[in-house]
Amino acid sequence: MWSETECVSAGTQRAALAVFGCCPVTPTELQRRAERLTDLAQLDSLARTLPGSFHLVASLDGRVRVQGTASGLRLVFHAAAQGIAVAASTADLLARATGATPDRGELAVRLLWPVPHPLYETSVFQGVRAVSPGDTLYLAADGRTTRTTSWWVPPEPVRTLAAGAPLVRQALTEAVAARTDPGGVVSCDLSGGLDSTSVCFLADRSPARVIASTWPGRDPADDDLGWAKRAASHLPEVDHVVWDADESPLVYTDLLDIDDPMDEPTIGVMDRARVLHHLPALRARGSRLHLTGIGGDHIAWCSEAYYHRLLRRHPGVALRQLRGFKVLFNWPSAAMARALADARPYRRWLADAAVRLRDPLPASVTGALGWSAPPRLFDWVTPEAEALARNALLGAAATARPLHPDRGMHTDLEAIRACTRIIRIWDGMAARAGLAMTSPFLDDRVIEASLAVRARERVTPWAYKPLLTTAMRGIVPDECLRRTSKAQASMDASNGLREHRGDLLALWEDSRLAALGLVDGKALCDLARRPASPGLQHAILYSTIACEVWLRGLDGRTATP
């Protein structure tokens, strides 16, 4: 649902335009566009220039154009309802409208860890189709035929850090301003990390009054609170709220009680309680919108996989950097050499992955320097589900194209899309909890400005997030930009696994996935009784829990809207 402030529209006798979401466009500007509109394809330029995060919908002489964002944060789905093509921002809505049921094969695919491109860009409902991020959907005037075309391509990473950082600064400033310029009270995460700190300082420059929200970690080694206090000391007008660390929910909290509408399984359910816990209190303090630094890790850093191509083009530069990464990440020499020597095209990589689904988890460097981490299935997944997932992978491999020929850009885009598929559902949960949540780093304009900077300057073993620190210099104090650490929630995850094993046991004792023949419920029950099993530290249960929770959530959402 959108509020009145998130809907801007205009129209003429022949044409109509509407923007839904966060966008500072005015009705007057849309009216001018509508008056000059002679072809729906003309809106490509508008979609590529407006700041914010939004759906753009237009009609001209009965033909309709619908699109979301290139990031994947705003998606579009479509289905035939009584022979008429209908589009929506969620697959769940269309499924209820058309009576569509979950596709068993799609659920088997979602059990993969991770799900590779393009398999995650589909709908899990039979008869409901998804539009890929960066594509737009056209509906014919008769309402019976549809087609999609591309409106967005990623920029080539050719700008220097010096040239690109001011553009990132401008894009992120505009993204935050689009949320804060209306004034009132807004809240911001302030973890002390570079991402949330940057958003908080930008928000402080706006007409809005800012509440900064810090959740200290339970791990004694977590240094977030110290850095957050350091940042807050430079923000005298900001109300800094520090929550009790012991009140923060652990990972795996309340999995049995999730009833939020979700149009696909998401590993975000594992952290749902943690994400939503503080929102009612911030709402009570007057916040109308909560800003996060989510996405900064995907924008301010980038994939080391760029060095696969760079090694072939500029070996001297690449080798020096790769030696640094080897030490920084403790990459094994042999696995690193194999990853750099692997020149398989994407289709071949995908096809090879299909026949190695039961192999042990690969070394982290394999995914870091490759097309992605190769997907895996685990012992509790049935042979039937394995066959369904393998066939889907092989089918995709026949025609799949990477998101970019450079595996670095491909993995960057894939990481962004994987992130936004979680955040879009968290955003819906937050709005339902009473306080809308938004992530400026995930706006298309911010992503474009960041991806356009040369990879060798964005990701380097010698500096932490150099693009963001350069872009924010003069806005964020230098002492706050010097942070090079990042807190981990591993203690919250391991403690949550132990404390909530009873809930996990309840999930598997009455498993919907087991009823569909996709998992072995007994094997999962046995695992729930052994939460200290070494393999669980790699989050290998996440995709299975996501599918189980999602299926359970469908039980109460069968009514047709």
XYZ file of C-alpha atoms in Angstrom:
561
model
C 0.000 0.000 0.000
C 1.160 3.532 -0.755
C 0.335 6.670 1.194
C -1.017 9.745 -0.561
C 2.424 11.355 -0.478
C 3.856 8.392 -2.401
C 1.456 8.706 -5.344
C 1.936 11.409 -7.972
C -0.086 11.379 -11.188
C -1.085 13.523 -14.152
C -2.909 13.011 -17.410
C -4.365 14.286 -20.661
C -7.150 12.986 -22.845
C -4.739 10.503 -24.481
C -2.081 9.857 -21.866
C -1.633 9.340 -18.145
C 1.470 9.035 -15.949
C 1.825 7.917 -12.344
C 4.733 7.423 -9.976
C 4.308 5.232 -6.896
C 6.932 5.241 -4.161
C 9.715 7.621 -3.170
C 10.278 10.262 -5.853
C 10.384 14.076 -5.622
C 8.739 14.534 -9.043
C 5.873 17.047 -9.055
C 2.434 16.725 -10.704
C 3.361 19.715 -12.878
C 6.418 17.939 -14.256
C 4.442 14.769 -14.913
C 1.759 16.837 -16.622
C 4.344 18.321 -19.001
C 5.619 14.834 -19.785
C 2.107 13.546 -20.402
C 1.334 16.405 -22.773
C 4.448 15.684 -24.860
C 4.098 11.888 -24.821
C 3.785 10.347 -28.279
C 5.430 6.988 -27.625
C 5.664 5.035 -24.365
C 9.318 4.255 -25.140
C 10.071 7.957 -24.560
C 9.721 7.288 -20.844
C 13.040 5.419 -20.790
C 14.796 8.758 -20.363
C 12.490 9.785 -17.503
C 13.049 6.462 -15.728
C 16.815 6.878 -16.051
C 16.915 10.382 -14.547
C 14.398 10.627 -11.689
C 15.885 10.167 -8.190
C 14.305 7.909 -5.616
C 12.852 4.401 -5.684
C 9.500 3.967 -7.367
C 7.197 2.253 -9.847
C 6.472 4.179 -13.046
C 3.140 3.501 -14.766
C 1.930 5.123 -17.986
C -0.808 4.732 -20.544
C -1.139 6.128 -24.059
C -4.169 5.484 -26.252
C -5.040 2.449 -24.174
C -1.581 0.887 -24.194
C 0.052 0.561 -20.766
C 3.657 0.575 -19.579
C 4.622 -0.631 -16.075
C 8.106 -0.793 -14.594
C 9.912 -1.056 -11.294
C 13.551 -0.334 -10.502
C 16.777 -1.657 -11.964
C 17.869 -2.584 -8.444
C 14.996 -5.031 -8.048
C 13.661 -3.253 -4.971
C 10.460 -2.439 -6.878
C 9.348 -5.437 -8.948
C 6.564 -6.022 -11.462
C 4.567 -9.221 -11.959
C 1.749 -10.045 -14.359
C -0.863 -12.736 -14.907
C -3.996 -13.371 -16.927
C -7.235 -12.835 -15.004
C -10.205 -14.075 -17.042
C -8.175 -13.588 -20.187
C -7.073 -10.032 -19.370
C -3.435 -9.248 -18.527
C -3.087 -7.685 -15.090
C 0.104 -6.261 -13.564
C 0.945 -5.768 -9.898
C 3.876 -4.966 -7.641
C 3.582 -8.304 -5.811
C 3.067 -11.832 -7.070
C 1.025 -12.683 -3.976
C -1.747 -10.276 -4.974
C -1.990 -11.749 -8.465
C -1.950 -15.292 -7.109
C -4.926 -14.576 -4.873
C -6.742 -12.787 -7.686
C -6.288 -15.665 -10.118
C -6.300 -18.603 -7.717
C -2.701 -19.502 -8.584
C -0.976 -22.056 -6.374
C 2.721 -22.493 -5.538
C 4.846 -24.171 -8.176
C 6.554 -27.206 -6.665
C 9.487 -26.983 -9.049
C 10.080 -23.335 -8.160
C 10.091 -24.239 -4.479
C 12.729 -26.898 -5.153
C 14.862 -24.231 -6.822
C 14.491 -21.944 -3.811
C 16.004 -24.682 -1.642
C 19.328 -24.100 -3.407
C 22.008 -22.236 -1.467
C 22.471 -19.802 -3.110
C 19.944 -19.490 -5.961
C 21.892 -18.315 -9.035
C 20.794 -15.891 -11.741
C 18.348 -16.064 -13.485
C 16.457 -18.629 -11.404
C 15.601 -16.259 -8.556
C 13.927 -13.799 -10.938
C 10.845 -15.962 -11.436
C 7.559 -16.143 -9.546
C 6.920 -19.121 -7.282
C 3.241 -19.155 -8.287
C 1.994 -21.061 -11.324
C 0.664 -18.698 -13.969
C 2.237 -15.574 -12.463
C 5.168 -14.185 -14.425
C 7.924 -11.876 -13.210
C 9.503 -8.941 -15.045
C 13.276 -8.826 -14.653
C 14.736 -5.741 -12.951
C 15.757 -3.266 -15.638
C 12.949 -4.407 -17.947
C 9.572 -2.792 -18.502
C 6.224 -4.467 -19.154
C 3.928 -3.358 -21.969
C 0.239 -4.284 -22.038
C -1.559 -4.041 -25.358
C -4.680 -1.910 -25.702
C -6.837 -5.028 -26.007
C -5.539 -6.162 -22.599
C -4.662 -9.638 -23.861
C -1.028 -9.501 -24.947
C 2.150 -8.455 -23.157
C 5.800 -7.926 -23.996
C 8.896 -6.778 -22.144
C 11.831 -4.657 -23.222
C 14.963 -3.462 -21.470
C 15.155 0.157 -20.309
C 18.347 -0.017 -18.200
C 21.902 -1.217 -18.699
C 24.657 -0.962 -16.099
C 27.336 1.693 -16.633
C 30.837 0.670 -17.624
C 33.238 1.051 -14.671
C 35.583 3.565 -16.287
C 35.552 6.620 -13.983
C 38.438 7.279 -11.653
C 37.765 7.483 -7.951
C 38.464 11.207 -8.033
C 35.932 11.770 -10.822
C 33.322 9.331 -9.559
C 33.197 10.101 -5.836
C 31.539 13.559 -6.259
C 28.816 11.937 -8.386
C 28.222 9.286 -5.732
C 28.054 12.058 -3.140
C 25.493 13.939 -5.238
C 23.369 10.850 -5.912
C 23.309 9.759 -2.269
C 22.586 13.321 -1.128
C 19.603 13.490 -3.506
C 18.423 10.055 -2.400
C 18.391 11.055 1.274
C 16.853 14.441 0.442
C 13.995 12.749 -1.408
C 13.040 11.177 1.930
C 13.844 14.007 4.329
C 13.047 17.263 2.508
C 9.321 17.047 3.409
C 10.435 17.651 7.010
C 8.788 16.237 10.108
C 10.614 13.619 12.131
C 12.617 10.787 10.608
C 14.706 8.100 12.254
C 17.977 6.628 11.019
C 19.979 3.571 11.899
C 23.311 4.611 13.415
C 25.357 1.466 13.854
C 28.608 3.396 13.685
C 29.415 1.785 10.345
C 30.283 3.941 7.342
C 26.984 3.270 5.582
C 24.483 4.198 8.292
C 26.716 7.024 9.511
C 26.730 8.591 6.029
C 22.931 8.448 5.798
C 22.558 9.930 9.281
C 24.831 12.905 8.559
C 23.053 13.592 5.263
C 19.670 13.445 6.990
C 20.918 15.918 9.601
C 21.450 18.474 6.814
C 17.748 18.311 5.865
C 14.689 20.152 7.223
C 13.670 16.990 9.121
C 14.355 16.400 12.797
C 16.438 13.234 13.128
C 16.363 10.414 15.657
C 19.461 8.198 15.488
C 18.886 4.605 16.561
C 21.700 2.315 17.774
C 21.394 -1.355 18.677
C 24.615 -2.422 20.438
C 25.771 -5.940 19.700
C 25.870 -8.650 22.365
C 29.331 -9.762 21.331
C 31.974 -8.151 23.592
C 34.164 -7.730 20.511
C 31.459 -5.660 18.775
C 32.682 -2.049 18.590
C 29.580 -0.552 16.946
C 28.451 1.395 20.012
C 31.739 3.228 20.431
C 31.735 4.318 16.805
C 28.054 5.294 16.968
C 28.675 7.497 20.011
C 31.631 9.074 18.254
C 29.426 9.953 15.288
C 26.584 11.198 17.505
C 28.964 13.579 19.292
C 29.185 15.514 16.010
C 25.381 15.673 15.676
C 24.191 17.892 18.540
C 20.717 18.389 17.037
C 20.108 14.653 16.635
C 18.300 12.656 19.306
C 20.514 9.589 19.812
C 18.679 6.562 21.202
C 20.748 3.587 22.383
C 18.739 0.425 22.960
C 19.478 -2.328 25.455
C 21.551 -4.971 23.695
C 19.973 -7.759 25.742
C 16.502 -6.798 24.485
C 17.468 -7.245 20.844
C 15.875 -10.410 19.450
C 18.208 -13.146 18.313
C 18.289 -14.638 14.835
C 15.519 -17.256 14.371
C 13.148 -15.443 16.760
C 9.355 -15.846 16.252
C 9.562 -17.985 13.104
C 6.313 -19.769 14.044
C 4.349 -16.509 14.326
C 5.180 -14.810 11.023
C 1.989 -13.892 9.179
C 3.215 -11.063 6.923
C 2.172 -11.181 3.256
C 5.220 -12.397 1.322
C 5.109 -13.155 -2.381
C 8.167 -15.419 -2.258
C 10.350 -17.226 0.278
C 13.015 -15.002 1.788
C 15.873 -15.620 4.183
C 14.887 -12.255 5.654
C 12.474 -14.120 7.950
C 15.470 -15.155 10.059
C 16.072 -11.514 11.093
C 12.481 -10.263 10.887
C 12.095 -9.850 14.660
C 15.413 -7.971 14.874
C 14.520 -5.624 12.020
C 11.062 -4.738 13.332
C 11.657 -4.726 17.095
C 12.555 -1.068 17.561
C 10.191 0.423 14.961
C 7.124 0.884 17.241
C 9.264 2.765 19.775
C 10.639 5.035 17.058
C 7.120 5.604 15.787
C 6.086 6.562 19.316
C 8.883 9.139 19.329
C 7.318 10.765 16.268
C 9.228 9.201 13.373
C 7.311 9.118 10.094
C 10.010 7.208 8.179
C 13.008 5.074 9.092
C 16.178 5.321 6.978
C 18.739 2.518 6.912
C 22.271 2.127 5.591
C 21.376 -1.203 3.987
C 22.920 -1.547 0.556
C 26.059 0.374 1.407
C 28.084 -2.834 1.488
C 26.932 -3.591 -2.063
C 27.497 -0.066 -3.372
C 30.574 1.251 -1.595
C 32.482 -2.006 -2.053
C 32.371 -4.381 -4.994
C 33.204 -7.911 -6.040
C 36.799 -9.106 -6.137
C 35.741 -11.036 -9.261
C 36.669 -7.971 -11.329
C 40.255 -9.092 -10.884
C 39.582 -12.150 -13.041
C 39.431 -9.928 -16.143
C 41.870 -7.352 -14.787
C 44.517 -10.054 -14.382
C 44.341 -10.703 -18.126
C 44.371 -7.035 -19.113
C 46.644 -5.460 -16.487
C 48.481 -8.353 -14.825
C 50.932 -6.211 -12.893
C 48.215 -4.147 -11.215
C 46.011 -7.189 -10.586
C 48.744 -9.401 -9.095
C 49.720 -6.795 -6.510
C 46.107 -6.407 -5.414
C 45.438 -10.148 -5.432
C 48.387 -10.772 -3.127
C 46.818 -8.329 -0.694
C 43.423 -10.040 -0.901
C 45.056 -13.422 -0.294
C 46.454 -12.211 3.008
C 43.358 -10.194 3.954
C 40.893 -13.046 3.408
C 43.246 -15.967 4.058
C 42.536 -17.447 0.629
C 44.212 -20.830 -0.035
C 46.750 -20.519 -2.854
C 45.562 -23.563 -4.823
C 41.876 -22.624 -4.699
C 42.745 -19.050 -5.626
C 44.763 -20.198 -8.634
C 41.943 -22.487 -9.801
C 39.392 -19.676 -9.537
C 41.569 -17.269 -11.523
C 42.264 -19.893 -14.204
C 38.575 -20.784 -14.600
C 37.502 -19.221 -17.905
C 34.169 -21.018 -18.334
C 31.373 -18.925 -19.874
C 28.335 -18.429 -17.685
C 26.152 -21.039 -19.379
C 28.830 -23.682 -18.942
C 29.332 -22.684 -15.307
C 25.586 -22.986 -14.672
C 25.358 -26.379 -16.380
C 28.355 -27.696 -14.429
C 26.801 -26.485 -11.170
C 23.683 -28.524 -11.927
C 25.563 -31.821 -11.624
C 27.500 -30.903 -8.459
C 24.657 -29.943 -6.154
C 25.658 -32.431 -3.448
C 29.348 -31.526 -3.434
C 30.859 -30.046 -0.256
C 30.740 -26.280 0.099
C 33.565 -24.747 -1.956
C 36.268 -22.456 -0.593
C 35.058 -18.866 -0.263
C 37.549 -17.708 -2.887
C 35.733 -19.829 -5.483
C 32.687 -17.589 -5.302
C 34.655 -14.413 -4.659
C 36.607 -14.683 -7.924
C 34.033 -16.622 -9.932
C 30.598 -16.059 -11.417
C 29.102 -16.705 -7.986
C 29.255 -19.215 -5.163
C 28.202 -22.522 -6.803
C 24.725 -23.575 -5.594
C 24.414 -26.522 -3.236
C 21.704 -28.764 -1.773
C 22.031 -30.460 1.590
C 21.387 -33.871 3.098
C 17.768 -33.214 4.079
C 16.698 -32.272 0.529
C 15.031 -35.230 -1.181
C 16.266 -36.800 -4.446
C 13.018 -35.656 -6.076
C 13.656 -32.029 -5.135
C 17.238 -32.407 -6.328
C 16.002 -33.612 -9.720
C 13.628 -30.648 -9.999
C 16.369 -28.164 -9.119
C 18.873 -29.802 -11.470
C 16.424 -29.726 -14.384
C 15.713 -26.065 -13.728
C 19.428 -25.260 -13.711
C 20.050 -27.183 -16.919
C 17.049 -25.545 -18.563
C 18.313 -22.087 -17.587
C 21.844 -22.945 -18.751
C 20.585 -23.481 -22.292
C 19.705 -19.807 -22.744
C 21.009 -17.895 -19.724
C 23.134 -14.806 -20.153
C 25.136 -13.260 -17.321
C 24.048 -9.874 -16.051
C 27.264 -8.511 -17.591
C 30.108 -10.107 -19.574
C 32.552 -9.123 -16.809
C 32.031 -11.535 -13.926
C 32.814 -8.728 -11.482
C 29.947 -6.568 -12.711
C 27.765 -9.674 -12.928
C 28.363 -10.579 -9.293
C 27.890 -6.968 -8.192
C 24.497 -6.818 -9.877
C 23.530 -10.244 -8.602
C 24.447 -9.254 -5.036
C 22.373 -6.069 -5.325
C 19.360 -7.986 -6.624
C 19.704 -10.654 -3.932
C 19.783 -7.896 -1.319
C 16.773 -6.004 -2.678
C 14.647 -9.158 -2.792
C 15.060 -9.363 0.961
C 14.669 -5.642 1.617
C 11.463 -5.265 -0.437
C 9.780 -7.778 1.852
C 11.264 -6.218 4.990
C 9.892 -2.875 3.790
C 6.415 -4.384 3.576
C 6.783 -5.876 7.049
C 7.953 -2.539 8.465
C 5.034 -0.637 6.947
C 2.659 -3.208 8.406
C 4.352 -2.726 11.802
C 3.544 0.988 11.623
C 6.754 2.671 10.421
C 7.864 2.601 6.791
C 11.502 1.726 6.199
C 13.651 2.934 3.306
C 17.226 2.405 2.061
C 18.711 5.291 0.009
C 21.814 3.308 -1.035
C 19.564 1.055 -3.130
C 18.224 3.848 -5.369
C 19.067 3.328 -9.032
C 20.890 6.655 -9.342
C 23.170 5.806 -6.401
C 23.869 2.350 -7.830
C 24.706 3.778 -11.254
C 27.096 6.377 -9.865
C 28.898 3.741 -7.802
C 29.155 1.058 -10.474
C 30.654 3.572 -12.897
C 33.846 3.855 -10.799
C 36.813 1.660 -11.747
C 36.802 -1.594 -9.830
C 40.489 -1.453 -8.941
C 39.786 1.749 -6.999
C 36.503 0.622 -5.443
C 37.680 -2.725 -4.104
C 41.239 -2.871 -2.830
C 42.926 -4.704 0.038
C 44.662 -1.486 1.052
C 41.606 0.628 1.961
C 38.112 0.049 3.385
C 35.279 1.384 1.192
C 37.435 4.090 -0.417
C 34.599 5.228 -2.681
C 32.273 6.049 0.197
C 34.947 7.599 2.393
C 36.031 9.853 -0.481
C 32.453 10.760 -1.376
C 31.505 11.623 2.213
C 34.594 13.612 3.126
C 33.477 17.055 4.298
C 30.041 15.730 5.315
C 31.051 12.954 7.710
C 33.886 13.894 10.115
C 37.253 12.387 9.239
C 37.510 10.468 12.513
C 34.262 8.629 11.632
C 35.533 7.845 8.130
C 38.594 6.124 9.560
C 36.667 3.065 10.722
C 37.854 -0.105 8.995
C 36.072 -2.743 11.110
C 32.615 -4.215 10.658
C 30.649 -5.921 13.409
C 29.393 -9.445 12.769
C 26.205 -10.981 14.176
C 27.634 -14.491 14.412
C 27.021 -14.682 18.179
C 23.377 -13.648 17.724
C 22.983 -16.323 15.064
C 24.610 -19.143 17.008
C 22.814 -18.216 20.245
C 19.531 -17.930 18.355
C 19.988 -21.371 16.861
C 20.362 -22.854 20.336
C 17.614 -20.859 22.048
C 15.028 -21.384 19.326
C 15.706 -25.003 18.445
C 12.271 -25.828 19.893
C 10.635 -23.615 17.259
C 12.743 -25.218 14.538
C 11.713 -28.641 15.773
C 8.061 -27.575 15.580
C 8.610 -26.364 12.006
C 9.922 -29.731 10.875
C 7.518 -31.926 12.863
C 4.665 -30.502 10.786
C 6.635 -29.552 7.678
C 4.796 -28.346 4.568
C 7.938 -28.978 2.528
C 8.022 -32.580 3.751
C 4.360 -32.990 2.803
C 5.302 -31.878 -0.719
C 8.098 -34.456 -0.811
C 10.841 -31.830 -1.043
C 12.629 -32.401 2.277
C 13.133 -35.188 4.799
C 11.326 -33.911 7.891
C 12.943 -36.487 10.186
C 16.441 -35.480 9.126
C 15.605 -31.835 9.851
C 14.155 -32.733 13.256
C 17.366 -34.577 14.090
C 19.364 -31.523 13.052
C 17.205 -29.231 15.208
C 18.169 -31.354 18.197
C 21.857 -30.748 17.388
C 22.138 -26.938 16.972
C 25.889 -27.041 17.638
C 26.522 -29.050 14.443
C 29.590 -27.438 12.803
C 27.991 -27.123 9.362
C 25.190 -24.884 10.631
C 27.573 -21.986 11.138
C 27.434 -21.475 7.356
C 23.695 -20.615 7.431
C 22.903 -23.651 5.291
C 19.459 -23.937 6.901
C 18.377 -20.467 5.765
C 16.904 -21.301 2.362
C 14.984 -24.291 3.749
C 13.579 -22.299 6.676
C 12.612 -19.512 4.244
C 10.568 -21.902 2.096
C 8.915 -23.570 5.095
C 7.905 -20.277 6.733
C 6.585 -18.971 3.421
C 4.422 -22.030 2.822
C 2.995 -21.777 6.332
C 2.177 -18.147 5.748
C -0.010 -19.046 2.784
C -2.444 -20.899 5.056
C -4.214 -17.756 6.152
C -4.090 -15.921 2.820
C -6.395 -17.861 0.563
C -9.149 -15.276 0.137
C -9.451 -13.663 -3.286
C -9.079 -9.861 -3.078
